[in-house]
Amino acid sequence: MTLLPSAPPPKKLGLVIDLDVCVGCHACVISCKEWNTGGYGSALSDQDPYGADVTGTFLNRIHTFEIVPEGGEIVGEAGDARIVHFPKSCLHCDDAPCVTVCPTGASYKREEDGIVLVDEDKCIGCGLCAWSCAYGAREMDLAAGVMKKCTLCVDRIYNETLAEVDRVPSCVRTCPANARHYGDLSDPGSNVSILVAERGGFDLMPEQGTRPVNKYLPPRPRDRLADKAMPLAENSDGAKGFFAWLDGVLDRI
Amino acid sequence: MHPASSIILFTTLSGLGYGLAAMLGLGLLDPALVSTKIAHVLAILLIAGGLLASTLHLGNPQRAWRALSQWRSSWLSREGVMAVATFMPLLASAWASVFHDMRLPITGLIGAAMCGVTVYCTAMIYASLRAIQAWNTPLTPACYLLFSLAGGLVLAASFATLGEGLSKWIALAGTVALAAAWGVKWAWWKRLRTMSPISTPASATGLGAIGTVRLFERPHVNENYLTREMGYKVARKHAAKLSLLATAAGGVLPCLFLSIAALSGTWMAATLCTLAVAGFALGMLVERWLFFAEARHAVMNYYGG
Ligand code: SF4
Ligand code: SF4
Ligand code: SF4
């Protein structure tokens, strides 16, 4: 059924991604692929995996952006531009266009927790849902001919055979920097809602009218490098004791 | 957007087929003539060929029937349902003309209306996608409907020259429909080429408040499904030339040929109308290619395109 749930889901499970913390290591990309290629639905295939033109299906990808403040410049490491690593997976939108455009009923949004899934036995691989998603969260698997997307690791988060600590999405469990958080965004007291409130979490492309569940936390303000004193390596004026002596000896050589 | 030949063929052929079927349903041609019988069969072949072409890009075409189930929310499903349903009156009309030399007036009218609704559903598949701003306008279904009407009239004119002779009214209606269709298409192009994008790298990342957002690195070195499917770009200068070419071949020439044909003898008129059909079909293929190639998808904000 590709009508969206008539009542808002009692839970809105999703991710909160901290752009201040992500180091762009791509560990979540790999753990997502590893978990999901053996989990929900068909495998995540690669085409020409050992060749020069390797491509494959991923449910989570990391983009990297460069942001130059007004009047700022990019001069190697001393410039004002900052690099932000940007993980992106399905945002499990409340008004998910990918669900309503699906002609077969394969795409659906779960009534109980708002997770957006594809029933691969119904999917004809028309690709229209990928066209409708502004976020690029859906990729057709070229081997299986069905649409793949982030499942919010639905086969982990409710999986009682896993230890409790592992009942979170694979990407969240893996992230070495703790940049990805999982929880119920409809509950204002949840860990993720508190993060969003405290850090000013925002929606991606609100103008698309999709009302994403996942939120992003902005990078914290940064000191301008130009305002900092010259690094010591360039300048030995303040050296004391042993270093003052060494400085003098080296000057004399 | 990647201009997939299966989809370009589908929208072009089915647009022509539905246009011709609608004109037959309206009773523009004499049902007892051989030329009209051929027209009936051609209309159905064009529609069926288009639908077949559209299944070529499916990953799992064997369960395409499932696409008829979600008409309550999906324009693609509505289009499928309408396409199947429209075959009934069209086949009945064709049967009546081919085997009984007669026209079924009510069935014909219902069929013509259903042709229009089907073409509208096809256009709404594209027009309803907000992520592709170029398509997300009521001008899109207007173009599809007018092009289908114009194509139907040009085809009907050329079948008339092979049968009862081209009436001035069909030629006039064809000329007016062609002018209207290309007029609306130019309004569509003007909107596309002057609009400012609703989504930008700044809104896609939410980082616009810090400064100017630029892609530094893609997630991977090679292409992926998204960049192949949605990352198609066509040079602006080529797009401008191609739209002129499409308008010349698919609009100006057919208008000219139809007008001269209306005043010419049988063989001259038949030749001119056939050329008008060929020009129109070529113009449509170029127009549909541009429809996809020029449309930018919001996801390209994440891929620096
Ligand atoms: S991010 Fe894309 S795929 Fe995910 S729910 Fe939203 S529109 Fe659908
Ligand atoms: S690709 Fe599959 S899930 Fe997506 S719209 Fe088509 S049938 Fe539905
Ligand atoms: S929640 Fe699961 S499926 Fe979604 S991006 Fe994370 S690891 Fe991948």
mmCIF file of C-alpha atoms in Angstrom, chain B residues 16-159:
data_model
loop_
_atom_site.group_PDB
_atom_site.id
_atom_site.type_symbol
_atom_site.label_atom_id
_atom_site.label_comp_id
_atom_site.label_asym_id
_atom_site.label_seq_id
_atom_site.Cartn_x
_atom_site.Cartn_y
_atom_site.Cartn_z
ATOM 1 C CA LEU B 16 1.072 9.880 -31.313
ATOM 2 C CA GLY B 17 -1.054 6.754 -30.950
ATOM 3 C CA TYR B 18 -3.435 8.260 -28.408
ATOM 4 C CA GLY B 19 -3.733 11.425 -30.497
ATOM 5 C CA LEU B 20 -4.655 9.487 -33.624
ATOM 6 C CA ALA B 21 -7.035 7.209 -31.705
ATOM 7 C CA ALA B 22 -8.778 10.253 -30.223
ATOM 8 C CA MET B 23 -9.225 11.825 -33.685
ATOM 9 C CA LEU B 24 -10.684 8.551 -34.972
ATOM 10 C CA GLY B 25 -12.970 8.412 -31.964
ATOM 11 C CA LEU B 26 -14.196 11.924 -32.732
ATOM 12 C CA GLY B 27 -15.138 10.702 -36.206
ATOM 13 C CA LEU B 28 -12.768 12.801 -38.296
ATOM 14 C CA LEU B 29 -12.310 10.031 -40.837
ATOM 15 C CA ASP B 30 -14.784 7.889 -42.807
ATOM 16 C CA PRO B 31 -14.877 4.458 -41.068
ATOM 17 C CA ALA B 32 -15.604 2.552 -44.286
ATOM 18 C CA LEU B 33 -12.381 3.550 -46.063
ATOM 19 C CA VAL B 34 -9.327 1.297 -46.117
ATOM 20 C CA SER B 35 -7.121 4.205 -45.071
ATOM 21 C CA THR B 36 -9.204 4.701 -41.906
ATOM 22 C CA LYS B 37 -9.013 0.992 -41.096
ATOM 23 C CA ILE B 38 -5.241 1.187 -41.370
ATOM 24 C CA ALA B 39 -5.293 4.270 -39.150
ATOM 25 C CA HIS B 40 -7.197 2.350 -36.462
ATOM 26 C CA VAL B 41 -4.686 -0.476 -36.529
ATOM 27 C CA LEU B 42 -1.743 1.931 -36.557
ATOM 28 C CA ALA B 43 -3.058 3.829 -33.527
ATOM 29 C CA ILE B 44 -3.328 0.627 -31.525
ATOM 30 C CA LEU B 45 0.112 -0.554 -32.669
ATOM 31 C CA LEU B 46 1.693 2.778 -31.692
ATOM 32 C CA ILE B 47 0.131 2.625 -28.236
ATOM 33 C CA ALA B 48 1.023 -1.024 -27.688
ATOM 34 C CA GLY B 49 4.555 -0.457 -29.002
ATOM 35 C CA GLY B 50 5.003 2.472 -26.655
ATOM 36 C CA LEU B 51 3.799 0.493 -23.654
ATOM 37 C CA LEU B 52 6.073 -2.383 -24.565
ATOM 38 C CA ALA B 53 9.037 -0.016 -24.865
ATOM 39 C CA SER B 54 8.238 1.357 -21.419
ATOM 40 C CA THR B 55 8.589 -2.077 -19.829
ATOM 41 C CA LEU B 56 12.094 -2.422 -21.284
ATOM 42 C CA HIS B 57 13.671 -0.338 -18.550
ATOM 43 C CA LEU B 58 12.112 -2.322 -15.700
ATOM 44 C CA GLY B 59 14.350 -4.408 -13.459
ATOM 45 C CA ASN B 60 11.671 -7.092 -13.033
ATOM 46 C CA PRO B 61 9.197 -6.784 -15.946
ATOM 47 C CA GLN B 62 7.616 -10.182 -15.156
ATOM 48 C CA ARG B 63 5.662 -8.612 -12.317
ATOM 49 C CA ALA B 64 4.710 -5.442 -14.185
ATOM 50 C CA TRP B 65 1.040 -6.272 -13.564
ATOM 51 C CA ARG B 66 1.552 -5.191 -9.971
ATOM 52 C CA ALA B 67 1.872 -1.634 -11.253
ATOM 53 C CA LEU B 68 -1.918 -1.550 -11.697
ATOM 54 C CA SER B 69 -2.550 -1.752 -7.960
ATOM 55 C CA GLN B 70 -1.652 1.655 -6.467
ATOM 56 C CA TRP B 71 -3.864 4.004 -8.489
ATOM 57 C CA ARG B 72 -4.948 5.755 -5.312
ATOM 58 C CA SER B 73 -1.571 7.441 -4.859
ATOM 59 C CA SER B 74 0.659 6.825 -7.876
ATOM 60 C CA TRP B 75 0.404 8.534 -11.275
ATOM 61 C CA LEU B 76 2.399 5.716 -12.832
ATOM 62 C CA SER B 77 -0.164 3.232 -11.585
ATOM 63 C CA ARG B 78 -3.037 5.448 -12.769
ATOM 64 C CA GLU B 79 -1.419 5.617 -16.167
ATOM 65 C CA GLY B 80 -1.156 1.829 -16.298
ATOM 66 C CA VAL B 81 -4.796 1.378 -15.313
ATOM 67 C CA MET B 82 -5.967 3.977 -17.839
ATOM 68 C CA ALA B 83 -3.825 2.482 -20.602
ATOM 69 C CA VAL B 84 -5.329 -0.958 -20.069
ATOM 70 C CA ALA B 85 -8.884 0.390 -19.771
ATOM 71 C CA THR B 86 -8.537 2.607 -22.863
ATOM 72 C CA PHE B 87 -7.769 -0.440 -25.001
ATOM 73 C CA MET B 88 -11.423 -1.534 -24.638
ATOM 74 C CA PRO B 89 -13.122 1.355 -26.462
ATOM 75 C CA LEU B 90 -10.227 1.651 -28.925
ATOM 76 C CA LEU B 91 -10.389 -2.025 -29.838
ATOM 77 C CA ALA B 92 -14.186 -1.842 -30.136
ATOM 78 C CA SER B 93 -13.951 1.199 -32.447
ATOM 79 C CA ALA B 94 -11.249 -0.446 -34.536
ATOM 80 C CA TRP B 95 -13.317 -3.661 -34.797
ATOM 81 C CA ALA B 96 -16.398 -1.722 -35.913
ATOM 82 C CA SER B 97 -14.451 0.143 -38.606
ATOM 83 C CA VAL B 98 -12.327 -2.753 -39.877
ATOM 84 C CA PHE B 99 -15.044 -5.427 -40.001
ATOM 85 C CA HIS B 100 -18.306 -3.504 -40.186
ATOM 86 C CA ASP B 101 -17.372 -0.245 -41.947
ATOM 87 C CA MET B 102 -19.034 1.715 -39.211
ATOM 88 C CA ARG B 103 -18.275 4.072 -36.373
ATOM 89 C CA LEU B 104 -19.545 3.666 -32.811
ATOM 90 C CA PRO B 105 -20.246 7.309 -31.864
ATOM 91 C CA ILE B 106 -20.579 6.905 -28.081
ATOM 92 C CA THR B 107 -17.715 4.419 -27.783
ATOM 93 C CA GLY B 108 -15.636 6.738 -29.970
ATOM 94 C CA LEU B 109 -16.258 9.741 -27.730
ATOM 95 C CA ILE B 110 -15.568 7.760 -24.570
ATOM 96 C CA GLY B 111 -12.382 6.396 -26.157
ATOM 97 C CA ALA B 112 -11.222 9.889 -27.160
ATOM 98 C CA ALA B 113 -11.775 11.193 -23.627
ATOM 99 C CA MET B 114 -9.929 8.222 -22.137
ATOM 100 C CA CYS B 115 -6.999 8.819 -24.518
ATOM 101 C CA GLY B 116 -6.755 12.345 -23.131
ATOM 102 C CA VAL B 117 -6.867 11.135 -19.529
ATOM 103 C CA THR B 118 -4.156 8.535 -20.212
ATOM 104 C CA VAL B 119 -1.831 11.108 -21.765
ATOM 105 C CA TYR B 120 -2.516 13.393 -18.800
ATOM 106 C CA CYS B 121 -1.549 10.587 -16.391
ATOM 107 C CA THR B 122 1.694 9.994 -18.302
ATOM 108 C CA ALA B 123 2.580 13.666 -18.044
ATOM 109 C CA MET B 124 1.698 13.782 -14.340
ATOM 110 C CA ILE B 125 4.241 11.029 -13.601
ATOM 111 C CA TYR B 126 6.849 13.657 -14.425
ATOM 112 C CA ALA B 127 5.000 16.804 -13.398
ATOM 113 C CA SER B 128 4.375 15.478 -9.875
ATOM 114 C CA LEU B 129 8.077 15.061 -9.047
ATOM 115 C CA ARG B 130 9.188 17.995 -6.947
ATOM 116 C CA ALA B 131 12.791 16.856 -6.960
ATOM 117 C CA ILE B 132 12.914 17.664 -10.692
ATOM 118 C CA GLN B 133 11.931 21.299 -10.764
ATOM 119 C CA ALA B 134 11.950 21.550 -14.565
ATOM 120 C CA TRP B 135 9.042 19.094 -14.778
ATOM 121 C CA ASN B 136 7.150 20.199 -11.686
ATOM 122 C CA THR B 137 4.718 22.562 -13.435
ATOM 123 C CA PRO B 138 1.195 22.392 -14.950
ATOM 124 C CA LEU B 139 2.882 23.362 -18.239
ATOM 125 C CA THR B 140 4.190 19.789 -18.458
ATOM 126 C CA PRO B 141 0.768 18.089 -18.829
ATOM 127 C CA ALA B 142 -0.320 20.996 -21.063
ATOM 128 C CA CYS B 143 2.580 20.251 -23.428
ATOM 129 C CA TYR B 144 1.952 16.500 -23.432
ATOM 130 C CA LEU B 145 -1.762 16.936 -24.170
ATOM 131 C CA LEU B 146 -1.274 19.533 -26.895
ATOM 132 C CA PHE B 147 1.506 17.550 -28.578
ATOM 133 C CA SER B 148 -0.673 14.461 -28.544
ATOM 134 C CA LEU B 149 -3.571 16.409 -30.062
ATOM 135 C CA ALA B 150 -1.343 18.005 -32.711
ATOM 136 C CA GLY B 151 0.230 14.638 -33.560
ATOM 137 C CA GLY B 152 -3.217 13.061 -33.853
ATOM 138 C CA LEU B 153 -4.393 15.789 -36.211
ATOM 139 C CA VAL B 154 -1.283 15.615 -38.417
ATOM 140 C CA LEU B 155 -1.679 11.834 -38.662
ATOM 141 C CA ALA B 156 -5.423 12.163 -39.309
ATOM 142 C CA ALA B 157 -4.693 14.702 -42.071
ATOM 143 C CA SER B 158 -2.306 12.354 -43.766
ATOM 144 C CA PHE B 159 -4.775 9.432 -43.598
#
